[in-house]
Amino acid sequence: MEVIRRLSQRLTLKPIAGECFRLGRTTPFLHTKTLILRFQNNSIFNPGFPSFNPAINAKFITTSRGFSSSSTVRTPSGWLGGLVKKRKVMDLPCIVKAGDPVLHQPAREVPPEEIGSDRIQNIIDDMVEVMRKRPGVGLAAPQIGIPLKIIVLEDLKEYIAHAPEEENKAQDRHPFDLLVVLNPKLRKKGNKSAFFYEGCLSVDGYRAMVERFLDVEVTGLGRDGEPMKVEASGWKARILQHECDHLDGTLYVDKMVKRTFRTIENLDLPLANGCPKQGVR
Ligand SMILES: [Zn+2]
């Protein structure tokens, strides 16, 4: 799940250009990515200037098994200051975007005897790294093209600090350490629910309200193969539900309140008639 809007906007200033580009070391699917730089005004290009230069956009085109998508990100001139020829292709998988079949079909359980293997441990390491690079607060294995039941999540003080206090309070959002769960099974606890906006790293640029249970319990296996149980409420419970949905081939857009769907830029605009208000039910 994507980090809240204010932070994600702020952090788009970070160079995310090498976020992906491994030719399938752990993923069965081939992903390639081409970087196209578009200089709108070369005259103000300043390699030494460390902050964001809005005159420069970098466009990435991702191709995944014959499916393609594209997104435009802005990069800081500081990164461009290193010039493209110096950019190293980093050894990380791509985030798969909506429309790729791997996001729309159920993932498979990880055989417990394989959890200790290099393959599975590498997948977990990659997922954590990709999540932190974007940054996000959760990621499911299908989002890097791997149809296995693995989720990772974490929420940090620094992420939360960039959201208004009243929003964090309403969402019951608190920091928590990295959680890795394999073959998770989610169960609601109680019937209370809440409506809040969500975003997804696989659905760039949009938000919508989704109703989620307030309290859940997740059982599964840790990365050490040992059984584990997580009890969560509030925002952490929401992240768990969002990530577990990915393992069923469900995106938040499959569950959203449709008339609340909007671009990130329009997030604060009024809701249409008939939409639920944000908050706990
Ligand atoms: Zn997601």
PDB file of C-alpha atoms and ligand atoms in Angstrom:
ATOM      1  CA  MET A   1       0.000   0.000   0.000  1.00  0.00           C
ATOM      2  CA  GLU A   2       1.209   3.431  -0.824  1.00  0.00           C
ATOM      3  CA  VAL A   3       2.394   5.943   1.717  1.00  0.00           C
ATOM      4  CA  ILE A   4       0.021   8.799   2.335  1.00  0.00           C
ATOM      5  CA  ARG A   5      -0.204  11.482  -0.259  1.00  0.00           C
ATOM      6  CA  ARG A   6       1.722  14.237   1.441  1.00  0.00           C
ATOM      7  CA  LEU A   7       4.764  12.110   1.982  1.00  0.00           C
ATOM      8  CA  SER A   8       4.673  10.392  -1.345  1.00  0.00           C
ATOM      9  CA  GLN A   9       4.506  13.763  -3.036  1.00  0.00           C
ATOM     10  CA  ARG A  10       7.439  14.993  -1.029  1.00  0.00           C
ATOM     11  CA  LEU A  11       9.492  11.917  -1.675  1.00  0.00           C
ATOM     12  CA  THR A  12       8.988  11.917  -5.411  1.00  0.00           C
ATOM     13  CA  LEU A  13      11.895  14.299  -5.223  1.00  0.00           C
ATOM     14  CA  LYS A  14      14.077  11.336  -4.394  1.00  0.00           C
ATOM     15  CA  PRO A  15      15.755   9.622  -7.290  1.00  0.00           C
ATOM     16  CA  ILE A  16      13.655   6.569  -7.852  1.00  0.00           C
ATOM     17  CA  ALA A  17      15.181   5.878 -11.228  1.00  0.00           C
ATOM     18  CA  GLY A  18      16.846   2.647 -10.495  1.00  0.00           C
ATOM     19  CA  GLU A  19      13.982   1.232  -8.561  1.00  0.00           C
ATOM     20  CA  CYS A  20      13.645  -1.694 -10.811  1.00  0.00           C
ATOM     21  CA  PHE A  21      15.611  -3.500 -13.210  1.00  0.00           C
ATOM     22  CA  ARG A  22      16.509  -6.946 -12.819  1.00  0.00           C
ATOM     23  CA  LEU A  23      16.001  -9.407 -15.565  1.00  0.00           C
ATOM     24  CA  GLY A  24      14.266 -11.953 -13.483  1.00  0.00           C
ATOM     25  CA  ARG A  25      16.716 -13.247 -10.927  1.00  0.00           C
ATOM     26  CA  THR A  26      13.903 -14.189  -8.634  1.00  0.00           C
ATOM     27  CA  THR A  27      10.905 -13.375 -10.741  1.00  0.00           C
ATOM     28  CA  PRO A  28       9.747 -15.803 -13.340  1.00  0.00           C
ATOM     29  CA  PHE A  29       8.695 -12.920 -15.518  1.00  0.00           C
ATOM     30  CA  LEU A  30      10.934 -10.785 -17.601  1.00  0.00           C
ATOM     31  CA  HIS A  31      10.718  -7.104 -16.943  1.00  0.00           C
ATOM     32  CA  THR A  32      12.589  -4.535 -18.890  1.00  0.00           C
ATOM     33  CA  LYS A  33      12.563  -0.857 -18.415  1.00  0.00           C
ATOM     34  CA  THR A  34      13.702   1.894 -20.656  1.00  0.00           C
ATOM     35  CA  LEU A  35      14.575   5.296 -19.425  1.00  0.00           C
ATOM     36  CA  ILE A  36      13.683   8.194 -21.626  1.00  0.00           C
ATOM     37  CA  LEU A  37      14.833  11.586 -20.503  1.00  0.00           C
ATOM     38  CA  ARG A  38      12.969  14.568 -21.711  1.00  0.00           C
ATOM     39  CA  PHE A  39      14.733  17.861 -21.316  1.00  0.00           C
ATOM     40  CA  GLN A  40      12.171  20.572 -21.644  1.00  0.00           C
ATOM     41  CA  ASN A  41      14.610  23.375 -21.143  1.00  0.00           C
ATOM     42  CA  ASN A  42      18.263  22.528 -21.208  1.00  0.00           C
ATOM     43  CA  SER A  43      19.268  26.064 -20.406  1.00  0.00           C
ATOM     44  CA  ILE A  44      18.293  25.755 -16.757  1.00  0.00           C
ATOM     45  CA  PHE A  45      19.780  22.332 -16.274  1.00  0.00           C
ATOM     46  CA  ASN A  46      22.212  22.641 -13.415  1.00  0.00           C
ATOM     47  CA  PRO A  47      24.105  19.490 -12.507  1.00  0.00           C
ATOM     48  CA  GLY A  48      25.297  20.860  -9.213  1.00  0.00           C
ATOM     49  CA  PHE A  49      21.940  21.964  -7.901  1.00  0.00           C
ATOM     50  CA  PRO A  50      20.767  19.404  -5.371  1.00  0.00           C
ATOM     51  CA  SER A  51      17.058  20.064  -5.361  1.00  0.00           C
ATOM     52  CA  PHE A  52      14.247  19.220  -7.713  1.00  0.00           C
ATOM     53  CA  ASN A  53      14.356  20.801 -11.125  1.00  0.00           C
ATOM     54  CA  PRO A  54      10.824  20.812 -12.532  1.00  0.00           C
ATOM     55  CA  ALA A  55      12.110  21.421 -16.015  1.00  0.00           C
ATOM     56  CA  ILE A  56      13.300  17.862 -16.263  1.00  0.00           C
ATOM     57  CA  ASN A  57      11.099  14.840 -16.410  1.00  0.00           C
ATOM     58  CA  ALA A  58      12.149  11.280 -16.689  1.00  0.00           C
ATOM     59  CA  LYS A  59       9.781   8.884 -18.306  1.00  0.00           C
ATOM     60  CA  PHE A  60       9.956   5.193 -17.748  1.00  0.00           C
ATOM     61  CA  ILE A  61       8.382   2.637 -19.952  1.00  0.00           C
ATOM     62  CA  THR A  62       7.927  -0.738 -18.392  1.00  0.00           C
ATOM     63  CA  THR A  63       7.270  -3.871 -20.305  1.00  0.00           C
ATOM     64  CA  SER A  64       6.159  -7.001 -18.591  1.00  0.00           C
ATOM     65  CA  ARG A  65       5.572 -10.156 -20.559  1.00  0.00           C
ATOM     66  CA  GLY A  66       4.117  -8.352 -23.486  1.00  0.00           C
ATOM     67  CA  PHE A  67       2.048  -6.011 -21.371  1.00  0.00           C
ATOM     68  CA  SER A  68       3.191  -2.450 -21.166  1.00  0.00           C
ATOM     69  CA  SER A  69       2.562   0.553 -19.030  1.00  0.00           C
ATOM     70  CA  SER A  70       4.218   3.853 -18.483  1.00  0.00           C
ATOM     71  CA  SER A  71       4.501   6.441 -15.791  1.00  0.00           C
ATOM     72  CA  THR A  72       6.153   9.779 -15.545  1.00  0.00           C
ATOM     73  CA  VAL A  73       8.236  10.692 -12.559  1.00  0.00           C
ATOM     74  CA  ARG A  74      10.207  13.763 -11.777  1.00  0.00           C
ATOM     75  CA  THR A  75      13.808  13.404 -10.886  1.00  0.00           C
ATOM     76  CA  PRO A  76      16.129  15.781  -9.102  1.00  0.00           C
ATOM     77  CA  SER A  77      18.784  17.462 -11.063  1.00  0.00           C
ATOM     78  CA  GLY A  78      21.252  16.221  -8.480  1.00  0.00           C
ATOM     79  CA  TRP A  79      20.723  12.724  -9.778  1.00  0.00           C
ATOM     80  CA  LEU A  80      20.823  13.868 -13.340  1.00  0.00           C
ATOM     81  CA  GLY A  81      23.982  15.674 -12.416  1.00  0.00           C
ATOM     82  CA  GLY A  82      25.559  12.253 -12.426  1.00  0.00           C
ATOM     83  CA  LEU A  83      24.384  11.976 -16.019  1.00  0.00           C
ATOM     84  CA  VAL A  84      22.657   8.960 -17.380  1.00  0.00           C
ATOM     85  CA  LYS A  85      25.825   7.228 -18.466  1.00  0.00           C
ATOM     86  CA  LYS A  86      26.861   6.980 -14.825  1.00  0.00           C
ATOM     87  CA  ARG A  87      23.550   5.494 -13.729  1.00  0.00           C
ATOM     88  CA  LYS A  88      23.934   1.910 -12.699  1.00  0.00           C
ATOM     89  CA  VAL A  89      21.207  -0.554 -13.394  1.00  0.00           C
ATOM     90  CA  MET A  90      20.148  -1.587  -9.935  1.00  0.00           C
ATOM     91  CA  ASP A  91      19.383  -5.111  -9.106  1.00  0.00           C
ATOM     92  CA  LEU A  92      15.765  -4.690  -8.079  1.00  0.00           C
ATOM     93  CA  PRO A  93      12.507  -5.915  -9.576  1.00  0.00           C
ATOM     94  CA  CYS A  94       9.856  -3.600 -11.003  1.00  0.00           C
ATOM     95  CA  ILE A  95       6.555  -2.875  -9.358  1.00  0.00           C
ATOM     96  CA  VAL A  96       3.931  -4.506 -11.543  1.00  0.00           C
ATOM     97  CA  LYS A  97       1.068  -2.213 -12.497  1.00  0.00           C
ATOM     98  CA  ALA A  98      -2.681  -2.784 -12.719  1.00  0.00           C
ATOM     99  CA  GLY A  99      -3.620  -4.757 -15.785  1.00  0.00           C
ATOM    100  CA  ASP A 100      -0.828  -7.287 -15.449  1.00  0.00           C
ATOM    101  CA  PRO A 101      -2.550 -10.665 -14.958  1.00  0.00           C
ATOM    102  CA  VAL A 102      -0.348 -11.497 -11.975  1.00  0.00           C
ATOM    103  CA  LEU A 103      -2.235  -8.823 -10.010  1.00  0.00           C
ATOM    104  CA  HIS A 104      -5.642 -10.185 -10.916  1.00  0.00           C
ATOM    105  CA  GLN A 105      -5.327 -13.844 -10.030  1.00  0.00           C
ATOM    106  CA  PRO A 106      -4.809 -15.686  -6.730  1.00  0.00           C
ATOM    107  CA  ALA A 107      -1.238 -16.265  -5.586  1.00  0.00           C
ATOM    108  CA  ARG A 108       0.052 -19.686  -4.540  1.00  0.00           C
ATOM    109  CA  GLU A 109       1.067 -20.761  -1.066  1.00  0.00           C
ATOM    110  CA  VAL A 110       4.784 -21.001  -0.381  1.00  0.00           C
ATOM    111  CA  PRO A 111       5.655 -24.617   0.468  1.00  0.00           C
ATOM    112  CA  PRO A 112       6.898 -24.402   4.075  1.00  0.00           C
ATOM    113  CA  GLU A 113       9.950 -26.504   3.281  1.00  0.00           C
ATOM    114  CA  GLU A 114      11.027 -23.882   0.726  1.00  0.00           C
ATOM    115  CA  ILE A 115      10.878 -20.892   3.043  1.00  0.00           C
ATOM    116  CA  GLY A 116      14.524 -21.205   4.040  1.00  0.00           C
ATOM    117  CA  SER A 117      15.711 -21.398   0.437  1.00  0.00           C
ATOM    118  CA  ASP A 118      17.786 -18.629  -1.115  1.00  0.00           C
ATOM    119  CA  ARG A 119      15.061 -18.079  -3.667  1.00  0.00           C
ATOM    120  CA  ILE A 120      12.345 -17.294  -1.142  1.00  0.00           C
ATOM    121  CA  GLN A 121      14.665 -15.341   1.158  1.00  0.00           C
ATOM    122  CA  ASN A 122      15.837 -13.250  -1.809  1.00  0.00           C
ATOM    123  CA  ILE A 123      12.258 -12.536  -2.816  1.00  0.00           C
ATOM    124  CA  ILE A 124      11.526 -11.305   0.695  1.00  0.00           C
ATOM    125  CA  ASP A 125      14.645  -9.111   0.728  1.00  0.00           C
ATOM    126  CA  ASP A 126      13.679  -7.646  -2.633  1.00  0.00           C
ATOM    127  CA  MET A 127      10.150  -6.929  -1.488  1.00  0.00           C
ATOM    128  CA  VAL A 128      11.367  -5.067   1.579  1.00  0.00           C
ATOM    129  CA  GLU A 129      13.804  -3.047  -0.472  1.00  0.00           C
ATOM    130  CA  VAL A 130      11.272  -2.156  -3.158  1.00  0.00           C
ATOM    131  CA  MET A 131       8.704  -1.153  -0.529  1.00  0.00           C
ATOM    132  CA  ARG A 132      11.186   1.099   1.227  1.00  0.00           C
ATOM    133  CA  LYS A 133      12.461   2.669  -1.947  1.00  0.00           C
ATOM    134  CA  ARG A 134       9.117   3.889  -3.208  1.00  0.00           C
ATOM    135  CA  PRO A 135       8.292   4.335  -0.248  1.00  0.00           C
ATOM    136  CA  GLY A 136       5.268   2.258   0.638  1.00  0.00           C
ATOM    137  CA  VAL A 137       3.857   0.841   3.840  1.00  0.00           C
ATOM    138  CA  GLY A 138       3.160  -2.587   2.383  1.00  0.00           C
ATOM    139  CA  LEU A 139       3.871  -4.803  -0.601  1.00  0.00           C
ATOM    140  CA  ALA A 140       2.652  -8.192  -1.784  1.00  0.00           C
ATOM    141  CA  ALA A 141       4.783 -10.570  -3.866  1.00  0.00           C
ATOM    142  CA  PRO A 142       2.497 -10.359  -6.948  1.00  0.00           C
ATOM    143  CA  GLN A 143       3.392  -6.677  -7.077  1.00  0.00           C
ATOM    144  CA  ILE A 144       6.892  -7.641  -8.147  1.00  0.00           C
ATOM    145  CA  GLY A 145       5.535 -10.244 -10.527  1.00  0.00           C
ATOM    146  CA  ILE A 146       5.768 -13.225  -8.220  1.00  0.00           C
ATOM    147  CA  PRO A 147       2.520 -15.144  -7.676  1.00  0.00           C
ATOM    148  CA  LEU A 148       3.326 -16.332  -4.166  1.00  0.00           C
ATOM    149  CA  LYS A 149       1.586 -15.612  -0.878  1.00  0.00           C
ATOM    150  CA  ILE A 150       4.099 -13.297   0.762  1.00  0.00           C
ATOM    151  CA  ILE A 151       3.460  -9.841   2.202  1.00  0.00           C
ATOM    152  CA  VAL A 152       5.723  -7.292   3.847  1.00  0.00           C
ATOM    153  CA  LEU A 153       4.648  -4.179   5.687  1.00  0.00           C
ATOM    154  CA  GLU A 154       6.001  -1.485   7.954  1.00  0.00           C
ATOM    155  CA  ASP A 155       4.987   2.002   8.950  1.00  0.00           C
ATOM    156  CA  LEU A 156       7.574   4.451  10.170  1.00  0.00           C
ATOM    157  CA  LYS A 157       7.510   7.443  12.475  1.00  0.00           C
ATOM    158  CA  GLU A 158       8.924   9.594   9.704  1.00  0.00           C
ATOM    159  CA  TYR A 159       6.083   8.655   7.364  1.00  0.00           C
ATOM    160  CA  ILE A 160       3.449   9.308   9.983  1.00  0.00           C
ATOM    161  CA  ALA A 161       5.027  12.603  11.033  1.00  0.00           C
ATOM    162  CA  HIS A 162       4.192  14.060   7.625  1.00  0.00           C
ATOM    163  CA  ALA A 163       0.471  13.504   7.994  1.00  0.00           C
ATOM    164  CA  PRO A 164      -1.687  15.854  10.071  1.00  0.00           C
ATOM    165  CA  GLU A 165      -2.034  14.713  13.647  1.00  0.00           C
ATOM    166  CA  GLU A 166      -5.819  14.663  13.495  1.00  0.00           C
ATOM    167  CA  GLU A 167      -5.668  12.434  10.426  1.00  0.00           C
ATOM    168  CA  ASN A 168      -3.351   9.963  12.155  1.00  0.00           C
ATOM    169  CA  LYS A 169      -5.631   9.958  15.152  1.00  0.00           C
ATOM    170  CA  ALA A 170      -8.746   9.360  13.078  1.00  0.00           C
ATOM    171  CA  GLN A 171      -7.008   6.529  11.229  1.00  0.00           C
ATOM    172  CA  ASP A 172      -5.591   5.076  14.443  1.00  0.00           C
ATOM    173  CA  ARG A 173      -2.196   5.071  12.766  1.00  0.00           C
ATOM    174  CA  HIS A 174       0.946   4.208  14.680  1.00  0.00           C
ATOM    175  CA  PRO A 175       4.445   3.138  13.639  1.00  0.00           C
ATOM    176  CA  PHE A 176       5.299  -0.539  13.631  1.00  0.00           C
ATOM    177  CA  ASP A 177       8.353  -2.588  12.788  1.00  0.00           C
ATOM    178  CA  LEU A 178       8.801  -4.596   9.628  1.00  0.00           C
ATOM    179  CA  LEU A 179       6.449  -7.539   9.351  1.00  0.00           C
ATOM    180  CA  VAL A 180       6.946 -10.396   6.911  1.00  0.00           C
ATOM    181  CA  VAL A 181       4.146 -12.939   6.607  1.00  0.00           C
ATOM    182  CA  LEU A 182       4.041 -15.957   4.327  1.00  0.00           C
ATOM    183  CA  ASN A 183       0.784 -17.748   3.552  1.00  0.00           C
ATOM    184  CA  PRO A 184      -1.225 -15.253   5.623  1.00  0.00           C
ATOM    185  CA  LYS A 185      -4.797 -15.970   6.604  1.00  0.00           C
ATOM    186  CA  LEU A 186      -6.809 -12.955   7.637  1.00  0.00           C
ATOM    187  CA  ARG A 187      -9.798 -13.005   9.947  1.00  0.00           C
ATOM    188  CA  LYS A 188     -11.861 -10.020  10.997  1.00  0.00           C
ATOM    189  CA  LYS A 189     -12.359  -9.415  14.689  1.00  0.00           C
ATOM    190  CA  GLY A 190     -15.626  -7.698  15.406  1.00  0.00           C
ATOM    191  CA  ASN A 191     -17.852  -5.908  12.954  1.00  0.00           C
ATOM    192  CA  LYS A 192     -16.542  -2.367  13.201  1.00  0.00           C
ATOM    193  CA  SER A 193     -15.278  -0.837   9.985  1.00  0.00           C
ATOM    194  CA  ALA A 194     -13.874   2.425   8.704  1.00  0.00           C
ATOM    195  CA  PHE A 195     -13.830   4.373   5.423  1.00  0.00           C
ATOM    196  CA  PHE A 196     -10.563   6.019   4.433  1.00  0.00           C
ATOM    197  CA  TYR A 197      -8.703   6.801   1.243  1.00  0.00           C
ATOM    198  CA  GLU A 198      -6.176   4.253   0.043  1.00  0.00           C
ATOM    199  CA  GLY A 199      -3.549   4.204  -2.649  1.00  0.00           C
ATOM    200  CA  CYS A 200      -1.579   1.363  -4.175  1.00  0.00           C
ATOM    201  CA  LEU A 201       1.923   1.168  -5.606  1.00  0.00           C
ATOM    202  CA  SER A 202       0.436  -0.765  -8.525  1.00  0.00           C
ATOM    203  CA  VAL A 203      -2.153   1.938  -9.303  1.00  0.00           C
ATOM    204  CA  ASP A 204      -0.097   5.085  -9.633  1.00  0.00           C
ATOM    205  CA  GLY A 205      -1.598   8.488  -9.145  1.00  0.00           C
ATOM    206  CA  TYR A 206      -5.037   7.658  -7.757  1.00  0.00           C
ATOM    207  CA  ARG A 207      -6.872   7.273  -4.483  1.00  0.00           C
ATOM    208  CA  ALA A 208     -10.292   6.026  -3.441  1.00  0.00           C
ATOM    209  CA  MET A 209     -12.129   5.309  -0.257  1.00  0.00           C
ATOM    210  CA  VAL A 210     -12.301   1.705   0.817  1.00  0.00           C
ATOM    211  CA  GLU A 211     -14.250   0.242   3.695  1.00  0.00           C
ATOM    212  CA  ARG A 212     -12.046  -1.963   5.865  1.00  0.00           C
ATOM    213  CA  PHE A 213     -12.508  -3.856   9.082  1.00  0.00           C
ATOM    214  CA  LEU A 214     -11.163  -2.027  12.077  1.00  0.00           C
ATOM    215  CA  ASP A 215      -9.704  -5.060  13.817  1.00  0.00           C
ATOM    216  CA  VAL A 216      -8.190  -8.138  12.221  1.00  0.00           C
ATOM    217  CA  GLU A 217      -6.057 -11.114  13.040  1.00  0.00           C
ATOM    218  CA  VAL A 218      -3.546 -12.590  10.626  1.00  0.00           C
ATOM    219  CA  THR A 219      -1.940 -15.965  11.058  1.00  0.00           C
ATOM    220  CA  GLY A 220       0.792 -17.356   8.852  1.00  0.00           C
ATOM    221  CA  LEU A 221       4.465 -18.173   8.783  1.00  0.00           C
ATOM    222  CA  GLY A 222       7.399 -15.872   9.436  1.00  0.00           C
ATOM    223  CA  ARG A 223      10.449 -15.767   7.212  1.00  0.00           C
ATOM    224  CA  ASP A 224      12.020 -18.260   9.588  1.00  0.00           C
ATOM    225  CA  GLY A 225       9.210 -20.680   8.786  1.00  0.00           C
ATOM    226  CA  GLU A 226       7.755 -20.473  12.279  1.00  0.00           C
ATOM    227  CA  PRO A 227       4.010 -19.941  12.800  1.00  0.00           C
ATOM    228  CA  MET A 228       3.094 -16.384  13.677  1.00  0.00           C
ATOM    229  CA  LYS A 229       0.022 -14.390  14.589  1.00  0.00           C
ATOM    230  CA  VAL A 230      -0.552 -10.660  14.243  1.00  0.00           C
ATOM    231  CA  GLU A 231      -3.425  -8.814  15.849  1.00  0.00           C
ATOM    232  CA  ALA A 232      -3.935  -5.381  14.423  1.00  0.00           C
ATOM    233  CA  SER A 233      -6.347  -2.505  14.478  1.00  0.00           C
ATOM    234  CA  GLY A 234      -6.713   0.833  12.731  1.00  0.00           C
ATOM    235  CA  TRP A 235      -4.282   1.667   9.943  1.00  0.00           C
ATOM    236  CA  LYS A 236      -2.145  -1.413  10.449  1.00  0.00           C
ATOM    237  CA  ALA A 237      -5.249  -3.575  10.052  1.00  0.00           C
ATOM    238  CA  ARG A 238      -6.033  -1.684   6.847  1.00  0.00           C
ATOM    239  CA  ILE A 239      -2.582  -2.328   5.424  1.00  0.00           C
ATOM    240  CA  LEU A 240      -2.877  -6.023   6.253  1.00  0.00           C
ATOM    241  CA  GLN A 241      -6.249  -6.232   4.501  1.00  0.00           C
ATOM    242  CA  HIS A 242      -4.927  -4.371   1.461  1.00  0.00           C
ATOM    243  CA  GLU A 243      -1.902  -6.659   1.132  1.00  0.00           C
ATOM    244  CA  CYS A 244      -3.833  -9.875   1.781  1.00  0.00           C
ATOM    245  CA  ASP A 245      -6.297  -8.790  -0.908  1.00  0.00           C
ATOM    246  CA  HIS A 246      -3.394  -8.671  -3.368  1.00  0.00           C
ATOM    247  CA  LEU A 247      -2.806 -12.364  -2.702  1.00  0.00           C
ATOM    248  CA  ASP A 248      -6.389 -13.076  -3.758  1.00  0.00           C
ATOM    249  CA  GLY A 249      -5.911 -11.113  -6.964  1.00  0.00           C
ATOM    250  CA  THR A 250      -7.911  -8.181  -5.624  1.00  0.00           C
ATOM    251  CA  LEU A 251      -6.891  -4.539  -5.930  1.00  0.00           C
ATOM    252  CA  TYR A 252      -8.372  -1.765  -3.837  1.00  0.00           C
ATOM    253  CA  VAL A 253     -10.167  -0.529  -6.950  1.00  0.00           C
ATOM    254  CA  ASP A 254     -12.173  -3.771  -6.884  1.00  0.00           C
ATOM    255  CA  LYS A 255     -13.526  -2.793  -3.464  1.00  0.00           C
ATOM    256  CA  MET A 256     -13.528   0.981  -3.512  1.00  0.00           C
ATOM    257  CA  VAL A 257     -16.484   3.278  -3.188  1.00  0.00           C
ATOM    258  CA  LYS A 258     -16.467   4.068  -6.892  1.00  0.00           C
ATOM    259  CA  ARG A 259     -17.617   7.657  -6.718  1.00  0.00           C
ATOM    260  CA  THR A 260     -14.712   8.549  -4.421  1.00  0.00           C
ATOM    261  CA  PHE A 261     -12.093   7.526  -7.013  1.00  0.00           C
ATOM    262  CA  ARG A 262      -9.875  10.481  -7.891  1.00  0.00           C
ATOM    263  CA  THR A 263      -6.421  11.641  -8.766  1.00  0.00           C
ATOM    264  CA  ILE A 264      -3.993  12.438  -5.983  1.00  0.00           C
ATOM    265  CA  GLU A 265      -4.173  16.106  -6.942  1.00  0.00           C
ATOM    266  CA  ASN A 266      -7.933  16.102  -6.345  1.00  0.00           C
ATOM    267  CA  LEU A 267      -7.782  14.252  -3.044  1.00  0.00           C
ATOM    268  CA  ASP A 268      -8.920  17.201  -0.947  1.00  0.00           C
ATOM    269  CA  LEU A 269     -11.807  18.206  -3.199  1.00  0.00           C
ATOM    270  CA  PRO A 270     -15.327  17.657  -1.875  1.00  0.00           C
ATOM    271  CA  LEU A 271     -16.969  14.257  -2.140  1.00  0.00           C
ATOM    272  CA  ALA A 272     -19.872  13.710  -4.481  1.00  0.00           C
ATOM    273  CA  ASN A 273     -23.373  13.375  -3.080  1.00  0.00           C
ATOM    274  CA  GLY A 274     -24.040  10.013  -1.598  1.00  0.00           C
ATOM    275  CA  CYS A 275     -20.425   9.195  -0.711  1.00  0.00           C
ATOM    276  CA  PRO A 276     -19.685   8.041   2.814  1.00  0.00           C
ATOM    277  CA  LYS A 277     -17.702  10.329   5.053  1.00  0.00           C
ATOM    278  CA  GLN A 278     -14.245   9.267   6.131  1.00  0.00           C
ATOM    279  CA  GLY A 279     -14.112   7.676   9.540  1.00  0.00           C
ATOM    280  CA  VAL A 280     -15.124   4.755  11.688  1.00  0.00           C
ATOM    281  CA  ARG A 281     -18.554   3.159  11.387  1.00  0.00           C
TER     282      ARG A 281
HETATM  283 ZN    ZN B   1      -1.511  -2.370  -3.304  1.00  0.00          ZN
END
